[in-house]
Amino acid sequence: MSTKKVILTGGTEGIGRGIISGVLELEPSSVISTCARSREGIDQLLRQTPSKRIFAESIDLRDRRAARNFAQSSISLLGGVDTLILNAAITGALE
């Protein structure tokens, strides 16, 4: 089984959280990089998810520079990407 490299925005709640659970259930060797606005949500995700294969960062995706940096650092950290899931909701003006 090969390691799947997944980047997922909005991975701390709802559908995103379900996607993380599903990916790790189907492909336990997967590596996931996710982001969310809430640091508390990220801390909770990392505490409640037994996998050490999740990397998470607190960012506001309305900030284009932060979004670009998250994508670049995730690709570098994971050594590429197999699956990109854009799940985060963005409200308000983009910066």
PDB file of N, CA and C in Angstrom:
ATOM      1  N   MET A   1       0.841  -1.174   0.000  1.00  0.00           N
ATOM      2  CA  MET A   1       0.000   0.000   0.000  1.00  0.00           C
ATOM      3  C   MET A   1       0.891   1.243   0.000  1.00  0.00           C
ATOM      4  N   SER A   2       0.599   2.168  -0.912  1.00  0.00           N
ATOM      5  CA  SER A   2       1.412   3.376  -0.975  1.00  0.00           C
ATOM      6  C   SER A   2       0.822   4.457  -0.078  1.00  0.00           C
ATOM      7  N   THR A   3       1.670   5.342   0.370  1.00  0.00           N
ATOM      8  CA  THR A   3       1.242   6.455   1.205  1.00  0.00           C
ATOM      9  C   THR A   3       0.556   7.500   0.347  1.00  0.00           C
ATOM     10  N   LYS A   4      -0.671   7.851   0.691  1.00  0.00           N
ATOM     11  CA  LYS A   4      -1.404   8.906  -0.009  1.00  0.00           C
ATOM     12  C   LYS A   4      -1.121  10.230   0.682  1.00  0.00           C
ATOM     13  N   LYS A   5      -0.875  11.250  -0.099  1.00  0.00           N
ATOM     14  CA  LYS A   5      -0.563  12.588   0.414  1.00  0.00           C
ATOM     15  C   LYS A   5      -1.758  13.490   0.135  1.00  0.00           C
ATOM     16  N   VAL A   6      -2.399  13.950   1.210  1.00  0.00           N
ATOM     17  CA  VAL A   6      -3.648  14.695   1.088  1.00  0.00           C
ATOM     18  C   VAL A   6      -3.505  16.087   1.692  1.00  0.00           C
ATOM     19  N   ILE A   7      -3.939  17.100   0.950  1.00  0.00           N
ATOM     20  CA  ILE A   7      -4.067  18.456   1.476  1.00  0.00           C
ATOM     21  C   ILE A   7      -5.558  18.752   1.531  1.00  0.00           C
ATOM     22  N   LEU A   8      -6.018  19.186   2.704  1.00  0.00           N
ATOM     23  CA  LEU A   8      -7.435  19.422   2.940  1.00  0.00           C
ATOM     24  C   LEU A   8      -7.616  20.739   3.678  1.00  0.00           C
ATOM     25  N   THR A   9      -8.391  21.652   3.118  1.00  0.00           N
ATOM     26  CA  THR A   9      -8.708  22.874   3.850  1.00  0.00           C
ATOM     27  C   THR A   9      -9.966  22.629   4.672  1.00  0.00           C
ATOM     28  N   GLY A  10     -10.050  23.264   5.826  1.00  0.00           N
ATOM     29  CA  GLY A  10     -11.234  23.132   6.668  1.00  0.00           C
ATOM     30  C   GLY A  10     -11.409  21.749   7.256  1.00  0.00           C
ATOM     31  N   GLY A  11     -10.350  21.211   7.837  1.00  0.00           N
ATOM     32  CA  GLY A  11     -10.380  19.832   8.312  1.00  0.00           C
ATOM     33  C   GLY A  11     -10.752  19.625   9.766  1.00  0.00           C
ATOM     34  N   THR A  12     -11.178  20.667  10.463  1.00  0.00           N
ATOM     35  CA  THR A  12     -11.402  20.504  11.899  1.00  0.00           C
ATOM     36  C   THR A  12     -12.850  20.246  12.284  1.00  0.00           C
ATOM     37  N   GLU A  13     -13.788  20.462  11.386  1.00  0.00           N
ATOM     38  CA  GLU A  13     -15.202  20.306  11.713  1.00  0.00           C
ATOM     39  C   GLU A  13     -15.960  19.682  10.546  1.00  0.00           C
ATOM     40  N   GLY A  14     -17.147  19.186  10.844  1.00  0.00           N
ATOM     41  CA  GLY A  14     -18.100  18.762   9.833  1.00  0.00           C
ATOM     42  C   GLY A  14     -17.547  17.836   8.769  1.00  0.00           C
ATOM     43  N   ILE A  15     -17.788  18.212   7.516  1.00  0.00           N
ATOM     44  CA  ILE A  15     -17.378  17.387   6.380  1.00  0.00           C
ATOM     45  C   ILE A  15     -15.867  17.165   6.379  1.00  0.00           C
ATOM     46  N   GLY A  16     -15.098  18.225   6.636  1.00  0.00           N
ATOM     47  CA  GLY A  16     -13.637  18.097   6.641  1.00  0.00           C
ATOM     48  C   GLY A  16     -13.152  17.079   7.661  1.00  0.00           C
ATOM     49  N   ARG A  17     -13.720  17.143   8.856  1.00  0.00           N
ATOM     50  CA  ARG A  17     -13.348  16.178   9.910  1.00  0.00           C
ATOM     51  C   ARG A  17     -13.715  14.763   9.484  1.00  0.00           C
ATOM     52  N   GLY A  18     -14.884  14.620   8.850  1.00  0.00           N
ATOM     53  CA  GLY A  18     -15.306  13.316   8.341  1.00  0.00           C
ATOM     54  C   GLY A  18     -14.386  12.795   7.251  1.00  0.00           C
ATOM     55  N   ILE A  19     -13.911  13.697   6.407  1.00  0.00           N
ATOM     56  CA  ILE A  19     -12.985  13.296   5.339  1.00  0.00           C
ATOM     57  C   ILE A  19     -11.694  12.760   5.947  1.00  0.00           C
ATOM     58  N   ILE A  20     -11.180  13.439   6.959  1.00  0.00           N
ATOM     59  CA  ILE A  20      -9.954  12.972   7.609  1.00  0.00           C
ATOM     60  C   ILE A  20     -10.161  11.577   8.181  1.00  0.00           C
ATOM     61  N   SER A  21     -11.260  11.373   8.885  1.00  0.00           N
ATOM     62  CA  SER A  21     -11.548  10.047   9.462  1.00  0.00           C
ATOM     63  C   SER A  21     -11.644   8.993   8.374  1.00  0.00           C
ATOM     64  N   GLY A  22     -12.344   9.319   7.296  1.00  0.00           N
ATOM     65  CA  GLY A  22     -12.514   8.362   6.203  1.00  0.00           C
ATOM     66  C   GLY A  22     -11.205   8.024   5.506  1.00  0.00           C
ATOM     67  N   VAL A  23     -10.402   9.039   5.243  1.00  0.00           N
ATOM     68  CA  VAL A  23      -9.110   8.809   4.578  1.00  0.00           C
ATOM     69  C   VAL A  23      -8.241   7.900   5.438  1.00  0.00           C
ATOM     70  N   LEU A  24      -8.159   8.196   6.731  1.00  0.00           N
ATOM     71  CA  LEU A  24      -7.305   7.391   7.612  1.00  0.00           C
ATOM     72  C   LEU A  24      -7.847   5.979   7.811  1.00  0.00           C
ATOM     73  N   GLU A  25      -9.160   5.814   7.714  1.00  0.00           N
ATOM     74  CA  GLU A  25      -9.749   4.477   7.817  1.00  0.00           C
ATOM     75  C   GLU A  25      -9.451   3.651   6.568  1.00  0.00           C
ATOM     76  N   LEU A  26      -9.586   4.274   5.395  1.00  0.00           N
ATOM     77  CA  LEU A  26      -9.370   3.559   4.136  1.00  0.00           C
ATOM     78  C   LEU A  26      -7.889   3.395   3.798  1.00  0.00           C
ATOM     79  N   GLU A  27      -7.094   4.379   4.141  1.00  0.00           N
ATOM     80  CA  GLU A  27      -5.655   4.383   3.835  1.00  0.00           C
ATOM     81  C   GLU A  27      -4.893   4.804   5.080  1.00  0.00           C
ATOM     82  N   PRO A  28      -4.706   3.889   6.049  1.00  0.00           N
ATOM     83  CA  PRO A  28      -4.068   4.263   7.323  1.00  0.00           C
ATOM     84  C   PRO A  28      -2.676   4.867   7.188  1.00  0.00           C
ATOM     85  N   SER A  29      -2.006   4.613   6.082  1.00  0.00           N
ATOM     86  CA  SER A  29      -0.655   5.164   5.911  1.00  0.00           C
ATOM     87  C   SER A  29      -0.673   6.561   5.302  1.00  0.00           C
ATOM     88  N   SER A  30      -1.857   7.109   5.057  1.00  0.00           N
ATOM     89  CA  SER A  30      -1.961   8.446   4.463  1.00  0.00           C
ATOM     90  C   SER A  30      -1.342   9.504   5.357  1.00  0.00           C
ATOM     91  N   VAL A  31      -0.882  10.587   4.714  1.00  0.00           N
ATOM     92  CA  VAL A  31      -0.368  11.751   5.420  1.00  0.00           C
ATOM     93  C   VAL A  31      -1.267  12.918   5.008  1.00  0.00           C
ATOM     94  N   ILE A  32      -1.735  13.676   6.014  1.00  0.00           N
ATOM     95  CA  ILE A  32      -2.699  14.742   5.739  1.00  0.00           C
ATOM     96  C   ILE A  32      -2.182  16.068   6.276  1.00  0.00           C
ATOM     97  N   SER A  33      -2.279  17.096   5.447  1.00  0.00           N
ATOM     98  CA  SER A  33      -2.000  18.452   5.877  1.00  0.00           C
ATOM     99  C   SER A  33      -3.315  19.212   5.778  1.00  0.00           C
ATOM    100  N   THR A  34      -3.725  19.830   6.878  1.00  0.00           N
ATOM    101  CA  THR A  34      -4.991  20.557   6.890  1.00  0.00           C
ATOM    102  C   THR A  34      -4.810  21.919   7.535  1.00  0.00           C
ATOM    103  N   CYS A  35      -5.804  22.768   7.327  1.00  0.00           N
ATOM    104  CA  CYS A  35      -5.778  24.090   7.936  1.00  0.00           C
ATOM    105  C   CYS A  35      -7.185  24.491   8.345  1.00  0.00           C
ATOM    106  N   ALA A  36      -7.244  25.428   9.265  1.00  0.00           N
ATOM    107  CA  ALA A  36      -8.512  25.995   9.720  1.00  0.00           C
ATOM    108  C   ALA A  36      -8.217  27.329  10.391  1.00  0.00           C
ATOM    109  N   ARG A  37      -9.231  28.158  10.535  1.00  0.00           N
ATOM    110  CA  ARG A  37      -9.034  29.442  11.227  1.00  0.00           C
ATOM    111  C   ARG A  37      -8.827  29.235  12.718  1.00  0.00           C
ATOM    112  N   SER A  38      -9.516  28.254  13.289  1.00  0.00           N
ATOM    113  CA  SER A  38      -9.546  28.076  14.738  1.00  0.00           C
ATOM    114  C   SER A  38      -8.373  27.243  15.260  1.00  0.00           C
ATOM    115  N   ARG A  39      -7.522  27.873  16.052  1.00  0.00           N
ATOM    116  CA  ARG A  39      -6.423  27.140  16.694  1.00  0.00           C
ATOM    117  C   ARG A  39      -6.978  26.087  17.648  1.00  0.00           C
ATOM    118  N   GLU A  40      -8.080  26.431  18.328  1.00  0.00           N
ATOM    119  CA  GLU A  40      -8.706  25.487  19.258  1.00  0.00           C
ATOM    120  C   GLU A  40      -9.197  24.244  18.513  1.00  0.00           C
ATOM    121  N   GLY A  41      -9.774  24.450  17.332  1.00  0.00           N
ATOM    122  CA  GLY A  41     -10.237  23.322  16.525  1.00  0.00           C
ATOM    123  C   GLY A  41      -9.094  22.420  16.095  1.00  0.00           C
ATOM    124  N   ILE A  42      -7.984  23.024  15.731  1.00  0.00           N
ATOM    125  CA  ILE A  42      -6.806  22.250  15.337  1.00  0.00           C
ATOM    126  C   ILE A  42      -6.275  21.456  16.525  1.00  0.00           C
ATOM    127  N   ASP A  43      -6.171  22.113  17.684  1.00  0.00           N
ATOM    128  CA  ASP A  43      -5.687  21.412  18.881  1.00  0.00           C
ATOM    129  C   ASP A  43      -6.588  20.232  19.224  1.00  0.00           C
ATOM    130  N   GLN A  44      -7.904  20.434  19.110  1.00  0.00           N
ATOM    131  CA  GLN A  44      -8.850  19.364  19.403  1.00  0.00           C
ATOM    132  C   GLN A  44      -8.697  18.220  18.397  1.00  0.00           C
ATOM    133  N   LEU A  45      -8.570  18.545  17.124  1.00  0.00           N
ATOM    134  CA  LEU A  45      -8.371  17.521  16.095  1.00  0.00           C
ATOM    135  C   LEU A  45      -7.144  16.682  16.401  1.00  0.00           C
ATOM    136  N   LEU A  46      -6.042  17.336  16.718  1.00  0.00           N
ATOM    137  CA  LEU A  46      -4.792  16.610  16.966  1.00  0.00           C
ATOM    138  C   LEU A  46      -4.864  15.770  18.242  1.00  0.00           C
ATOM    139  N   ARG A  47      -5.611  16.237  19.240  1.00  0.00           N
ATOM    140  CA  ARG A  47      -5.786  15.446  20.469  1.00  0.00           C
ATOM    141  C   ARG A  47      -6.675  14.228  20.236  1.00  0.00           C
ATOM    142  N   GLN A  48      -7.722  14.394  19.440  1.00  0.00           N
ATOM    143  CA  GLN A  48      -8.725  13.344  19.278  1.00  0.00           C
ATOM    144  C   GLN A  48      -8.416  12.363  18.166  1.00  0.00           C
ATOM    145  N   THR A  49      -7.485  12.691  17.307  1.00  0.00           N
ATOM    146  CA  THR A  49      -7.141  11.802  16.202  1.00  0.00           C
ATOM    147  C   THR A  49      -5.842  11.089  16.539  1.00  0.00           C
ATOM    148  N   PRO A  50      -5.903   9.776  16.675  1.00  0.00           N
ATOM    149  CA  PRO A  50      -4.725   9.045  17.127  1.00  0.00           C
ATOM    150  C   PRO A  50      -3.546   9.049  16.142  1.00  0.00           C
ATOM    151  N   SER A  51      -3.795   9.407  14.900  1.00  0.00           N
ATOM    152  CA  SER A  51      -2.737   9.373  13.891  1.00  0.00           C
ATOM    153  C   SER A  51      -1.717  10.480  14.111  1.00  0.00           C
ATOM    154  N   LYS A  52      -0.474  10.138  13.970  1.00  0.00           N
ATOM    155  CA  LYS A  52       0.603  11.127  14.010  1.00  0.00           C
ATOM    156  C   LYS A  52       0.930  11.586  12.595  1.00  0.00           C
ATOM    157  N   ARG A  53       0.041  11.273  11.658  1.00  0.00           N
ATOM    158  CA  ARG A  53       0.270  11.573  10.258  1.00  0.00           C
ATOM    159  C   ARG A  53      -0.560  12.766   9.787  1.00  0.00           C
ATOM    160  N   ILE A  54      -0.995  13.583  10.759  1.00  0.00           N
ATOM    161  CA  ILE A  54      -1.767  14.778  10.437  1.00  0.00           C
ATOM    162  C   ILE A  54      -0.945  16.001  10.832  1.00  0.00           C
ATOM    163  N   PHE A  55      -0.838  16.931   9.911  1.00  0.00           N
ATOM    164  CA  PHE A  55      -0.168  18.193  10.162  1.00  0.00           C
ATOM    165  C   PHE A  55      -1.217  19.281   9.975  1.00  0.00           C
ATOM    166  N   ALA A  56      -1.293  20.201  10.919  1.00  0.00           N
ATOM    167  CA  ALA A  56      -2.350  21.214  10.856  1.00  0.00           C
ATOM    168  C   ALA A  56      -1.798  22.592  11.167  1.00  0.00           C
ATOM    169  N   GLU A  57      -2.402  23.577  10.516  1.00  0.00           N
ATOM    170  CA  GLU A  57      -1.948  24.954  10.670  1.00  0.00           C
ATOM    171  C   GLU A  57      -3.167  25.867  10.774  1.00  0.00           C
ATOM    172  N   SER A  58      -3.089  26.854  11.649  1.00  0.00           N
ATOM    173  CA  SER A  58      -4.163  27.830  11.796  1.00  0.00           C
ATOM    174  C   SER A  58      -3.892  29.000  10.870  1.00  0.00           C
ATOM    175  N   ILE A  59      -4.748  29.160   9.849  1.00  0.00           N
ATOM    176  CA  ILE A  59      -4.597  30.286   8.925  1.00  0.00           C
ATOM    177  C   ILE A  59      -5.976  30.788   8.499  1.00  0.00           C
ATOM    178  N   ASP A  60      -6.005  31.990   7.985  1.00  0.00           N
ATOM    179  CA  ASP A  60      -7.215  32.571   7.425  1.00  0.00           C
ATOM    180  C   ASP A  60      -7.054  32.539   5.901  1.00  0.00           C
ATOM    181  N   LEU A  61      -7.837  31.694   5.241  1.00  0.00           N
ATOM    182  CA  LEU A  61      -7.685  31.523   3.796  1.00  0.00           C
ATOM    183  C   LEU A  61      -8.120  32.737   2.984  1.00  0.00           C
ATOM    184  N   ARG A  62      -8.731  33.736   3.624  1.00  0.00           N
ATOM    185  CA  ARG A  62      -9.024  34.981   2.909  1.00  0.00           C
ATOM    186  C   ARG A  62      -7.742  35.733   2.583  1.00  0.00           C
ATOM    187  N   ASP A  63      -6.683  35.444   3.311  1.00  0.00           N
ATOM    188  CA  ASP A  63      -5.375  36.056   3.082  1.00  0.00           C
ATOM    189  C   ASP A  63      -4.653  35.223   2.024  1.00  0.00           C
ATOM    190  N   ARG A  64      -4.576  35.737   0.824  1.00  0.00           N
ATOM    191  CA  ARG A  64      -3.997  34.977  -0.298  1.00  0.00           C
ATOM    192  C   ARG A  64      -2.565  34.533  -0.033  1.00  0.00           C
ATOM    193  N   ARG A  65      -1.793  35.403   0.601  1.00  0.00           N
ATOM    194  CA  ARG A  65      -0.398  35.044   0.899  1.00  0.00           C
ATOM    195  C   ARG A  65      -0.361  33.859   1.877  1.00  0.00           C
ATOM    196  N   ALA A  66      -1.197  33.892   2.902  1.00  0.00           N
ATOM    197  CA  ALA A  66      -1.250  32.788   3.872  1.00  0.00           C
ATOM    198  C   ALA A  66      -1.692  31.492   3.189  1.00  0.00           C
ATOM    199  N   ALA A  67      -2.669  31.595   2.291  1.00  0.00           N
ATOM    200  CA  ALA A  67      -3.144  30.409   1.569  1.00  0.00           C
ATOM    201  C   ALA A  67      -2.036  29.827   0.693  1.00  0.00           C
ATOM    202  N   ARG A  68      -1.330  30.703  -0.013  1.00  0.00           N
ATOM    203  CA  ARG A  68      -0.224  30.253  -0.875  1.00  0.00           C
ATOM    204  C   ARG A  68       0.888  29.611  -0.040  1.00  0.00           C
ATOM    205  N   ASN A  69       1.220  30.227   1.088  1.00  0.00           N
ATOM    206  CA  ASN A  69       2.255  29.671   1.966  1.00  0.00           C
ATOM    207  C   ASN A  69       1.844  28.315   2.520  1.00  0.00           C
ATOM    208  N   PHE A  70       0.554  28.172   2.893  1.00  0.00           N
ATOM    209  CA  PHE A  70       0.067  26.886   3.389  1.00  0.00           C
ATOM    210  C   PHE A  70       0.216  25.814   2.301  1.00  0.00           C
ATOM    211  N   ALA A  71      -0.194  26.134   1.088  1.00  0.00           N
ATOM    212  CA  ALA A  71      -0.097  25.163  -0.007  1.00  0.00           C
ATOM    213  C   ALA A  71       1.357  24.776  -0.270  1.00  0.00           C
ATOM    214  N   GLN A  72       2.229  25.760  -0.349  1.00  0.00           N
ATOM    215  CA  GLN A  72       3.640  25.470  -0.627  1.00  0.00           C
ATOM    216  C   GLN A  72       4.292  24.670   0.497  1.00  0.00           C
ATOM    217  N   SER A  73       4.023  25.042   1.741  1.00  0.00           N
ATOM    218  CA  SER A  73       4.635  24.313   2.858  1.00  0.00           C
ATOM    219  C   SER A  73       4.068  22.901   2.968  1.00  0.00           C
ATOM    220  N   SER A  74       2.790  22.731   2.649  1.00  0.00           N
ATOM    221  CA  SER A  74       2.189  21.391   2.686  1.00  0.00           C
ATOM    222  C   SER A  74       2.819  20.483   1.637  1.00  0.00           C
ATOM    223  N   ILE A  75       2.958  20.989   0.431  1.00  0.00           N
ATOM    224  CA  ILE A  75       3.569  20.195  -0.639  1.00  0.00           C
ATOM    225  C   ILE A  75       4.996  19.826  -0.270  1.00  0.00           C
ATOM    226  N   SER A  76       5.728  20.761   0.283  1.00  0.00           N
ATOM    227  CA  SER A  76       7.104  20.497   0.707  1.00  0.00           C
ATOM    228  C   SER A  76       7.144  19.459   1.838  1.00  0.00           C
ATOM    229  N   LEU A  77       6.290  19.644   2.839  1.00  0.00           N
ATOM    230  CA  LEU A  77       6.242  18.743   3.987  1.00  0.00           C
ATOM    231  C   LEU A  77       5.854  17.326   3.589  1.00  0.00           C
ATOM    232  N   LEU A  78       4.856  17.210   2.713  1.00  0.00           N
ATOM    233  CA  LEU A  78       4.368  15.887   2.308  1.00  0.00           C
ATOM    234  C   LEU A  78       5.213  15.265   1.203  1.00  0.00           C
ATOM    235  N   GLY A  79       6.026  16.060   0.536  1.00  0.00           N
ATOM    236  CA  GLY A  79       6.804  15.551  -0.589  1.00  0.00           C
ATOM    237  C   GLY A  79       5.958  15.413  -1.840  1.00  0.00           C
ATOM    238  N   GLY A  80       4.990  16.299  -1.990  1.00  0.00           N
ATOM    239  CA  GLY A  80       4.079  16.263  -3.134  1.00  0.00           C
ATOM    240  C   GLY A  80       2.651  16.171  -2.643  1.00  0.00           C
ATOM    241  N   VAL A  81       1.735  15.987  -3.582  1.00  0.00           N
ATOM    242  CA  VAL A  81       0.321  15.854  -3.215  1.00  0.00           C
ATOM    243  C   VAL A  81      -0.363  14.903  -4.193  1.00  0.00           C
ATOM    244  N   ASP A  82      -1.168  13.992  -3.654  1.00  0.00           N
ATOM    245  CA  ASP A  82      -1.974  13.090  -4.479  1.00  0.00           C
ATOM    246  C   ASP A  82      -3.407  13.601  -4.589  1.00  0.00           C
ATOM    247  N   THR A  83      -3.898  14.181  -3.490  1.00  0.00           N
ATOM    248  CA  THR A  83      -5.287  14.626  -3.448  1.00  0.00           C
ATOM    249  C   THR A  83      -5.367  16.003  -2.792  1.00  0.00           C
ATOM    250  N   LEU A  84      -6.084  16.920  -3.434  1.00  0.00           N
ATOM    251  CA  LEU A  84      -6.319  18.255  -2.903  1.00  0.00           C
ATOM    252  C   LEU A  84      -7.821  18.417  -2.714  1.00  0.00           C
ATOM    253  N   ILE A  85      -8.248  18.710  -1.485  1.00  0.00           N
ATOM    254  CA  ILE A  85      -9.670  18.882  -1.185  1.00  0.00           C
ATOM    255  C   ILE A  85      -9.868  20.288  -0.623  1.00  0.00           C
ATOM    256  N   LEU A  86     -10.595  21.108  -1.363  1.00  0.00           N
ATOM    257  CA  LEU A  86     -10.865  22.478  -0.947  1.00  0.00           C
ATOM    258  C   LEU A  86     -12.232  22.503  -0.275  1.00  0.00           C
ATOM    259  N   ASN A  87     -12.239  22.415   1.049  1.00  0.00           N
ATOM    260  CA  ASN A  87     -13.450  22.268   1.820  1.00  0.00           C
ATOM    261  C   ASN A  87     -13.789  23.484   2.667  1.00  0.00           C
ATOM    262  N   ALA A  88     -12.877  24.408   2.840  1.00  0.00           N
ATOM    263  CA  ALA A  88     -13.088  25.549   3.743  1.00  0.00           C
ATOM    264  C   ALA A  88     -14.095  26.540   3.162  1.00  0.00           C
ATOM    265  N   ALA A  89     -14.935  27.045   4.027  1.00  0.00           N
ATOM    266  CA  ALA A  89     -15.851  28.124   3.647  1.00  0.00           C
ATOM    267  C   ALA A  89     -15.146  29.448   3.861  1.00  0.00           C
ATOM    268  N   ILE A  90     -15.283  30.336   2.919  1.00  0.00           N
ATOM    269  CA  ILE A  90     -14.671  31.657   3.035  1.00  0.00           C
ATOM    270  C   ILE A  90     -15.775  32.697   2.974  1.00  0.00           C
ATOM    271  N   THR A  91     -15.849  33.522   4.000  1.00  0.00           N
ATOM    272  CA  THR A  91     -16.829  34.594   3.997  1.00  0.00           C
ATOM    273  C   THR A  91     -16.096  35.925   4.096  1.00  0.00           C
ATOM    274  N   GLY A  92     -16.648  36.931   3.496  1.00  0.00           N
ATOM    275  CA  GLY A  92     -16.006  38.240   3.549  1.00  0.00           C
ATOM    276  C   GLY A  92     -15.086  38.451   2.365  1.00  0.00           C
ATOM    277  N   ALA A  93     -14.484  39.606   2.341  1.00  0.00           N
ATOM    278  CA  ALA A  93     -13.593  39.996   1.246  1.00  0.00           C
ATOM    279  C   ALA A  93     -12.255  39.280   1.345  1.00  0.00           C
ATOM    280  N   LEU A  94     -11.708  38.938   0.179  1.00  0.00           N
ATOM    281  CA  LEU A  94     -10.375  38.365   0.116  1.00  0.00           C
ATOM    282  C   LEU A  94      -9.348  39.478   0.278  1.00  0.00           C
ATOM    283  N   GLU A  95      -8.245  39.149   0.897  1.00  0.00           N
ATOM    284  CA  GLU A  95      -7.170  40.124   1.114  1.00  0.00           C
ATOM    285  C   GLU A  95      -6.072  39.909   0.105  1.00  0.00           C
TER     286      GLU A  95
END
